[in-house]
């Protein structure tokens, strides 16, 4: 048995070497630039943008660098995350986007956190993921700032190698940021140009982030640019699991997809096995952030920008809710079960993993890479 296991792992390592040393020419072909805005169409059933107002939780003066940067840009340039982006996220949250049904992947919990995840496969484009996380004893405002705070993120997100604000617009709270995320030794790092903005509806926060093109940051061979990127949240207070009727917990609905440039079935395998391990690392970061804020530590500039929100008028939401032509999207209540127990060929998958990492990708990288590794480890235990 030991000799057999040794042969299996040798085959896997050989696959890694083959995948690392051989790469087809098409894998290096540069993908076309993605448009600055994912959604440009207008929705005739929704009120005009004039029904939205910009507000901030706090009213400190913007930094001198922010004011100087903004003065050089016109209103059109600052509108890289649009009203249509907000409407699209609202439809996702309300499961009225008309997309394919969501298939449940997992349902896990700890003493102070609940987590559920779904996936769906559109006719075109990469797999899309939906998750629902509830943090006990956390306010929506702190969680909003936590996910926006790139300065503090380096304390808990060990894959963030570099972050910089390219432009910021204190009038709307819009930011354009540059990220580089670390990958293992056999993969090149990934680069993101991200536009982001927050809408506020009561105490619900619609946090939009999406990939942009950016002439001021030229493309390079390394790190590899991820063009098609969408990752957005709805953050809002909910009742605690203690059942006391108090809104002392915070719900985060996340919608995410990226153009990985690798076989999607490999991505699904890795995400399924590694997602929970990656999610569990977020909560310790949030608790540390709560303690830092409670200590009176000054706000970082990204956290300050997170508090400049576009306020949604209640009439605007009622108009969206009253639209009769919005199709309902099904969300499954039970998990899908993988069919069969066929063991993949390790020699082929070993090369496929490295080949996949050599392409332009970036979708939940930690969950993918470590999830696939965990899958192989579990296979070995069953032999």
Short mmCIF file of N, CA, C and O in Angstrom, two decimals, residues 205-294:
data_model
loop_
_atom_site.label_atom_id
_atom_site.label_comp_id
_atom_site.label_asym_id
_atom_site.label_seq_id
_atom_site.Cartn_x
_atom_site.Cartn_y
_atom_site.Cartn_z
N UNK A 205 -25.93 48.50 3.26
CA UNK A 205 -24.85 49.09 2.46
C UNK A 205 -24.57 48.19 1.26
O UNK A 205 -24.23 47.01 1.41
N UNK A 206 -24.74 48.74 0.07
CA UNK A 206 -24.48 48.03 -1.18
C UNK A 206 -23.09 48.44 -1.67
O UNK A 206 -22.89 49.55 -2.16
N UNK A 207 -22.13 47.54 -1.51
CA UNK A 207 -20.72 47.83 -1.75
C UNK A 207 -20.31 47.21 -3.09
O UNK A 207 -20.23 45.99 -3.22
N UNK A 208 -20.06 48.05 -4.09
CA UNK A 208 -19.77 47.63 -5.45
C UNK A 208 -18.27 47.64 -5.71
O UNK A 208 -17.60 48.64 -5.47
N UNK A 209 -17.73 46.54 -6.21
CA UNK A 209 -16.36 46.54 -6.72
C UNK A 209 -16.34 45.76 -8.03
O UNK A 209 -16.97 44.70 -8.15
N UNK A 210 -15.62 46.27 -9.02
CA UNK A 210 -15.54 45.61 -10.32
C UNK A 210 -14.25 46.00 -11.02
O UNK A 210 -13.63 47.02 -10.72
N UNK A 211 -13.83 45.17 -11.96
CA UNK A 211 -12.60 45.41 -12.71
C UNK A 211 -12.76 46.54 -13.70
O UNK A 211 -13.83 46.73 -14.30
N UNK A 212 -11.69 47.32 -13.88
CA UNK A 212 -11.67 48.44 -14.81
C UNK A 212 -10.43 48.37 -15.70
O UNK A 212 -9.45 47.71 -15.36
N UNK A 213 -10.48 49.08 -16.79
CA UNK A 213 -9.28 49.37 -17.57
C UNK A 213 -8.66 50.65 -17.02
O UNK A 213 -9.37 51.52 -16.53
N UNK A 214 -7.34 50.78 -17.12
CA UNK A 214 -6.69 51.96 -16.56
C UNK A 214 -5.41 52.24 -17.35
O UNK A 214 -4.43 51.49 -17.26
N UNK A 215 -5.43 53.33 -18.13
CA UNK A 215 -4.26 53.67 -18.94
C UNK A 215 -3.07 54.10 -18.11
O UNK A 215 -1.92 54.00 -18.56
N UNK A 216 -3.31 54.59 -16.89
CA UNK A 216 -2.20 55.07 -16.07
C UNK A 216 -1.39 53.93 -15.46
O UNK A 216 -0.31 54.16 -14.92
N UNK A 217 -1.93 52.70 -15.52
CA UNK A 217 -1.19 51.53 -15.04
C UNK A 217 -1.00 50.60 -16.23
O UNK A 217 -1.88 49.80 -16.56
N UNK A 218 0.11 50.71 -16.94
CA UNK A 218 0.32 49.90 -18.14
C UNK A 218 0.40 48.41 -17.82
O UNK A 218 0.82 48.01 -16.73
N UNK A 219 0.00 47.62 -18.79
CA UNK A 219 0.07 46.17 -18.64
C UNK A 219 1.52 45.70 -18.68
O UNK A 219 2.35 46.24 -19.39
N UNK A 220 1.77 44.63 -17.91
CA UNK A 220 3.07 43.99 -17.92
C UNK A 220 2.87 42.49 -18.03
O UNK A 220 1.79 41.98 -17.81
N UNK A 221 3.94 41.79 -18.41
CA UNK A 221 3.86 40.34 -18.46
C UNK A 221 3.62 39.75 -17.07
O UNK A 221 2.88 38.79 -16.90
N UNK A 222 4.30 40.34 -16.09
CA UNK A 222 4.12 39.93 -14.70
C UNK A 222 4.04 41.19 -13.84
O UNK A 222 4.86 42.09 -14.02
N UNK A 223 3.12 41.25 -12.91
CA UNK A 223 2.03 40.31 -12.65
C UNK A 223 0.96 40.35 -13.74
O UNK A 223 0.83 41.35 -14.43
N UNK A 224 0.23 39.29 -13.85
CA UNK A 224 -0.78 39.17 -14.90
C UNK A 224 -2.06 39.89 -14.51
O UNK A 224 -2.56 39.76 -13.40
N UNK A 225 -2.59 40.65 -15.44
CA UNK A 225 -3.79 41.46 -15.20
C UNK A 225 -5.05 40.59 -15.26
O UNK A 225 -5.24 39.80 -16.19
N UNK A 226 -5.91 40.74 -14.28
CA UNK A 226 -7.24 40.11 -14.28
C UNK A 226 -8.24 41.17 -14.72
O UNK A 226 -8.44 42.17 -14.02
N UNK A 227 -8.85 40.98 -15.88
CA UNK A 227 -9.75 41.98 -16.44
C UNK A 227 -11.19 41.82 -15.96
O UNK A 227 -11.80 42.76 -15.47
N UNK A 228 -11.73 40.62 -16.14
CA UNK A 228 -13.13 40.40 -15.79
C UNK A 228 -13.21 40.03 -14.31
O UNK A 228 -12.87 38.93 -13.89
N UNK A 229 -13.66 40.98 -13.53
CA UNK A 229 -13.70 40.83 -12.07
C UNK A 229 -14.95 41.52 -11.54
O UNK A 229 -15.22 42.67 -11.86
N UNK A 230 -15.70 40.80 -10.72
CA UNK A 230 -16.88 41.37 -10.06
C UNK A 230 -16.98 40.79 -8.67
O UNK A 230 -17.00 39.56 -8.49
N UNK A 231 -17.00 41.64 -7.66
CA UNK A 231 -17.11 41.19 -6.28
C UNK A 231 -17.83 42.27 -5.49
O UNK A 231 -17.27 43.34 -5.25
N UNK A 232 -19.08 42.02 -5.11
CA UNK A 232 -19.90 43.05 -4.49
C UNK A 232 -20.69 42.46 -3.33
O UNK A 232 -21.05 41.29 -3.34
N UNK A 233 -20.96 43.33 -2.32
CA UNK A 233 -21.63 42.89 -1.11
C UNK A 233 -22.87 43.73 -0.82
O UNK A 233 -22.93 44.89 -1.18
N UNK A 234 -23.79 43.12 -0.10
CA UNK A 234 -24.82 43.85 0.62
C UNK A 234 -24.60 43.55 2.10
O UNK A 234 -24.64 42.39 2.53
N UNK A 235 -24.34 44.58 2.89
CA UNK A 235 -24.04 44.44 4.31
C UNK A 235 -25.17 45.11 5.10
O UNK A 235 -25.49 46.28 4.87
N UNK A 236 -25.77 44.37 6.03
CA UNK A 236 -26.91 44.93 6.76
C UNK A 236 -27.07 44.23 8.12
O UNK A 236 -26.67 43.08 8.28
N UNK A 237 -27.66 44.93 9.10
CA UNK A 237 -27.87 44.32 10.41
C UNK A 237 -28.99 43.29 10.36
O UNK A 237 -29.97 43.46 9.62
N UNK A 238 -28.84 42.22 11.15
CA UNK A 238 -29.87 41.18 11.26
C UNK A 238 -29.97 40.76 12.72
O UNK A 238 -29.10 41.07 13.55
N UNK A 239 -31.00 40.01 13.01
CA UNK A 239 -31.22 39.56 14.38
C UNK A 239 -30.17 38.53 14.78
O UNK A 239 -29.77 37.67 13.98
N UNK A 240 -29.74 38.60 16.01
CA UNK A 240 -28.78 37.64 16.54
C UNK A 240 -29.38 36.25 16.60
O UNK A 240 -30.59 36.08 16.77
N UNK A 241 -28.52 35.25 16.49
CA UNK A 241 -28.97 33.87 16.62
C UNK A 241 -29.44 33.57 18.06
O UNK A 241 -30.05 32.51 18.30
N UNK A 242 -29.15 34.46 18.98
CA UNK A 242 -29.59 34.25 20.37
C UNK A 242 -31.11 34.35 20.49
O UNK A 242 -31.69 33.95 21.50
N UNK A 243 -31.76 34.91 19.46
CA UNK A 243 -33.21 34.97 19.46
C UNK A 243 -33.80 35.98 20.42
O UNK A 243 -34.95 35.83 20.86
N UNK A 244 -33.03 37.03 20.73
CA UNK A 244 -33.51 38.05 21.67
C UNK A 244 -34.17 39.23 20.98
O UNK A 244 -34.53 40.22 21.61
N UNK A 245 -34.30 39.15 19.65
CA UNK A 245 -34.94 40.22 18.91
C UNK A 245 -34.07 41.43 18.64
O UNK A 245 -34.54 42.40 18.05
N UNK A 246 -32.81 41.37 19.04
CA UNK A 246 -31.91 42.49 18.87
C UNK A 246 -31.10 42.36 17.57
O UNK A 246 -30.63 41.25 17.24
N UNK A 247 -30.95 43.46 16.85
CA UNK A 247 -30.18 43.45 15.60
C UNK A 247 -28.70 43.66 15.90
O UNK A 247 -28.08 44.64 15.49
N UNK A 248 -28.12 42.68 16.60
CA UNK A 248 -26.71 42.79 17.01
C UNK A 248 -25.78 41.95 16.13
O UNK A 248 -24.59 41.87 16.41
N UNK A 249 -26.32 41.33 15.10
CA UNK A 249 -25.50 40.57 14.15
C UNK A 249 -25.47 41.31 12.82
O UNK A 249 -26.28 42.20 12.56
N UNK A 250 -24.54 40.92 11.97
CA UNK A 250 -24.39 41.57 10.66
C UNK A 250 -24.37 40.52 9.56
O UNK A 250 -23.60 39.54 9.64
N UNK A 251 -25.18 40.71 8.55
CA UNK A 251 -25.25 39.81 7.40
C UNK A 251 -24.48 40.40 6.23
O UNK A 251 -24.60 41.59 5.93
N UNK A 252 -23.67 39.56 5.57
CA UNK A 252 -22.94 39.96 4.37
C UNK A 252 -23.33 39.01 3.24
O UNK A 252 -23.04 37.82 3.29
N UNK A 253 -24.01 39.55 2.23
CA UNK A 253 -24.33 38.79 1.02
C UNK A 253 -23.29 39.16 -0.04
O UNK A 253 -23.20 40.32 -0.45
N UNK A 254 -22.52 38.19 -0.47
CA UNK A 254 -21.44 38.42 -1.43
C UNK A 254 -21.78 37.77 -2.77
O UNK A 254 -22.27 36.63 -2.81
N UNK A 255 -21.49 38.49 -3.85
CA UNK A 255 -21.63 37.96 -5.21
C UNK A 255 -20.29 38.15 -5.91
O UNK A 255 -19.77 39.27 -5.97
N UNK A 256 -19.74 37.07 -6.45
CA UNK A 256 -18.37 37.14 -6.94
C UNK A 256 -18.18 36.25 -8.18
O UNK A 256 -18.69 35.14 -8.23
N UNK A 257 -17.43 36.79 -9.15
CA UNK A 257 -16.91 35.96 -10.24
C UNK A 257 -15.70 36.65 -10.84
O UNK A 257 -15.52 37.86 -10.73
N UNK A 258 -14.85 35.85 -11.45
CA UNK A 258 -13.68 36.34 -12.18
C UNK A 258 -13.47 35.46 -13.40
O UNK A 258 -13.89 34.31 -13.42
N UNK A 259 -12.80 36.01 -14.40
CA UNK A 259 -12.41 35.22 -15.57
C UNK A 259 -11.09 34.53 -15.25
O UNK A 259 -10.03 35.13 -15.32
N UNK A 260 -11.16 33.27 -14.90
CA UNK A 260 -9.97 32.54 -14.46
C UNK A 260 -9.07 32.15 -15.62
O UNK A 260 -7.87 32.00 -15.46
N UNK A 261 -9.66 31.91 -16.77
CA UNK A 261 -8.85 31.46 -17.89
C UNK A 261 -8.38 30.03 -17.76
O UNK A 261 -7.43 29.62 -18.44
N UNK A 262 -9.01 29.26 -16.87
CA UNK A 262 -8.65 27.84 -16.71
C UNK A 262 -9.93 27.01 -16.81
O UNK A 262 -11.03 27.55 -16.73
N UNK A 263 -9.81 25.70 -16.98
CA UNK A 263 -11.02 24.86 -17.03
C UNK A 263 -11.87 25.07 -15.78
O UNK A 263 -11.38 24.96 -14.66
N UNK A 264 -13.12 25.36 -15.98
CA UNK A 264 -13.98 25.73 -14.86
C UNK A 264 -14.24 24.57 -13.91
O UNK A 264 -14.47 24.77 -12.72
N UNK A 265 -14.20 23.32 -14.42
CA UNK A 265 -14.43 22.18 -13.54
C UNK A 265 -13.31 22.06 -12.52
O UNK A 265 -13.54 21.64 -11.38
N UNK A 266 -12.08 22.40 -12.91
CA UNK A 266 -10.98 22.39 -11.95
C UNK A 266 -11.21 23.45 -10.89
O UNK A 266 -10.98 23.23 -9.70
N UNK A 267 -11.69 24.61 -11.30
CA UNK A 267 -11.97 25.68 -10.34
C UNK A 267 -13.06 25.26 -9.36
O UNK A 267 -12.94 25.48 -8.15
N UNK A 268 -14.11 24.64 -9.87
CA UNK A 268 -15.19 24.21 -8.99
C UNK A 268 -14.70 23.22 -7.95
O UNK A 268 -15.10 23.27 -6.78
N UNK A 269 -13.84 22.30 -8.37
CA UNK A 269 -13.29 21.30 -7.45
C UNK A 269 -12.53 21.98 -6.32
O UNK A 269 -12.73 21.69 -5.14
N UNK A 270 -11.66 22.91 -6.66
CA UNK A 270 -10.86 23.60 -5.65
C UNK A 270 -11.70 24.46 -4.73
O UNK A 270 -11.50 24.47 -3.52
N UNK A 271 -12.66 25.19 -5.31
CA UNK A 271 -13.49 26.08 -4.50
C UNK A 271 -14.31 25.28 -3.50
O UNK A 271 -14.42 25.63 -2.32
N UNK A 272 -14.90 24.19 -3.96
CA UNK A 272 -15.72 23.36 -3.07
C UNK A 272 -14.93 22.89 -1.86
O UNK A 272 -15.41 22.89 -0.73
N UNK A 273 -13.68 22.45 -2.09
CA UNK A 273 -12.89 21.88 -1.01
C UNK A 273 -12.20 22.93 -0.15
O UNK A 273 -11.92 22.68 1.02
N UNK A 274 -11.91 24.10 -0.71
CA UNK A 274 -11.10 25.07 0.03
C UNK A 274 -11.80 26.30 0.53
O UNK A 274 -11.22 27.08 1.29
N UNK A 275 -13.08 26.50 0.15
CA UNK A 275 -13.74 27.76 0.47
C UNK A 275 -13.88 27.97 1.97
O UNK A 275 -13.58 29.05 2.50
N UNK A 276 -14.32 26.97 2.70
CA UNK A 276 -14.56 27.13 4.13
C UNK A 276 -13.27 27.47 4.88
O UNK A 276 -13.25 28.32 5.77
N UNK A 277 -12.17 26.82 4.51
CA UNK A 277 -10.90 27.12 5.15
C UNK A 277 -10.48 28.56 4.95
O UNK A 277 -9.91 29.19 5.85
N UNK A 278 -10.77 29.11 3.76
CA UNK A 278 -10.43 30.51 3.49
C UNK A 278 -11.35 31.46 4.25
O UNK A 278 -10.91 32.48 4.80
N UNK A 279 -12.64 31.13 4.32
CA UNK A 279 -13.60 32.01 4.98
C UNK A 279 -13.34 32.09 6.48
O UNK A 279 -13.47 33.17 7.09
N UNK A 280 -12.94 30.99 7.10
CA UNK A 280 -12.72 30.98 8.55
C UNK A 280 -11.64 31.97 8.97
O UNK A 280 -11.61 32.39 10.13
N UNK A 281 -10.75 32.35 8.05
CA UNK A 281 -9.67 33.27 8.39
C UNK A 281 -10.11 34.73 8.40
O UNK A 281 -9.37 35.59 8.85
N UNK A 282 -11.32 34.99 7.89
CA UNK A 282 -11.79 36.38 7.85
C UNK A 282 -12.21 36.85 9.23
O UNK A 282 -11.90 37.98 9.64
N UNK A 283 -12.91 36.00 9.98
CA UNK A 283 -13.45 36.46 11.26
C UNK A 283 -12.39 36.93 12.25
O UNK A 283 -12.57 37.99 12.89
N UNK A 284 -11.26 36.22 12.43
CA UNK A 284 -10.24 36.76 13.34
C UNK A 284 -9.77 38.16 12.94
O UNK A 284 -9.49 39.01 13.80
N UNK A 285 -9.69 38.41 11.63
CA UNK A 285 -9.34 39.74 11.16
C UNK A 285 -10.38 40.77 11.55
O UNK A 285 -10.05 41.89 11.97
N UNK A 286 -11.66 40.41 11.42
CA UNK A 286 -12.74 41.33 11.79
C UNK A 286 -12.69 41.65 13.28
O UNK A 286 -12.84 42.80 13.69
N UNK A 287 -12.48 40.63 14.11
CA UNK A 287 -12.45 40.87 15.56
C UNK A 287 -11.26 41.76 15.94
O UNK A 287 -11.38 42.63 16.82
N UNK A 288 -10.13 41.58 15.29
CA UNK A 288 -8.98 42.45 15.55
C UNK A 288 -9.28 43.88 15.11
O UNK A 288 -8.88 44.85 15.77
N UNK A 289 -10.02 44.02 14.00
CA UNK A 289 -10.39 45.35 13.51
C UNK A 289 -11.34 46.03 14.49
O UNK A 289 -11.22 47.24 14.75
N UNK A 290 -12.29 45.27 15.06
CA UNK A 290 -13.19 45.84 16.05
C UNK A 290 -12.42 46.39 17.25
O UNK A 290 -12.71 47.48 17.75
N UNK A 291 -11.44 45.64 17.70
CA UNK A 291 -10.65 46.08 18.86
C UNK A 291 -9.86 47.34 18.53
O UNK A 291 -9.76 48.25 19.36
N UNK A 292 -9.31 47.39 17.32
CA UNK A 292 -8.53 48.58 16.93
C UNK A 292 -9.41 49.81 16.87
O UNK A 292 -9.03 50.89 17.35
N UNK A 293 -10.59 49.67 16.31
CA UNK A 293 -11.49 50.81 16.22
C UNK A 293 -11.99 51.24 17.61
O UNK A 293 -12.14 52.42 17.89
N UNK A 294 -12.24 50.24 18.48
CA UNK A 294 -12.69 50.55 19.83
C UNK A 294 -11.62 51.27 20.64
O UNK A 294 -11.94 52.02 21.57
#
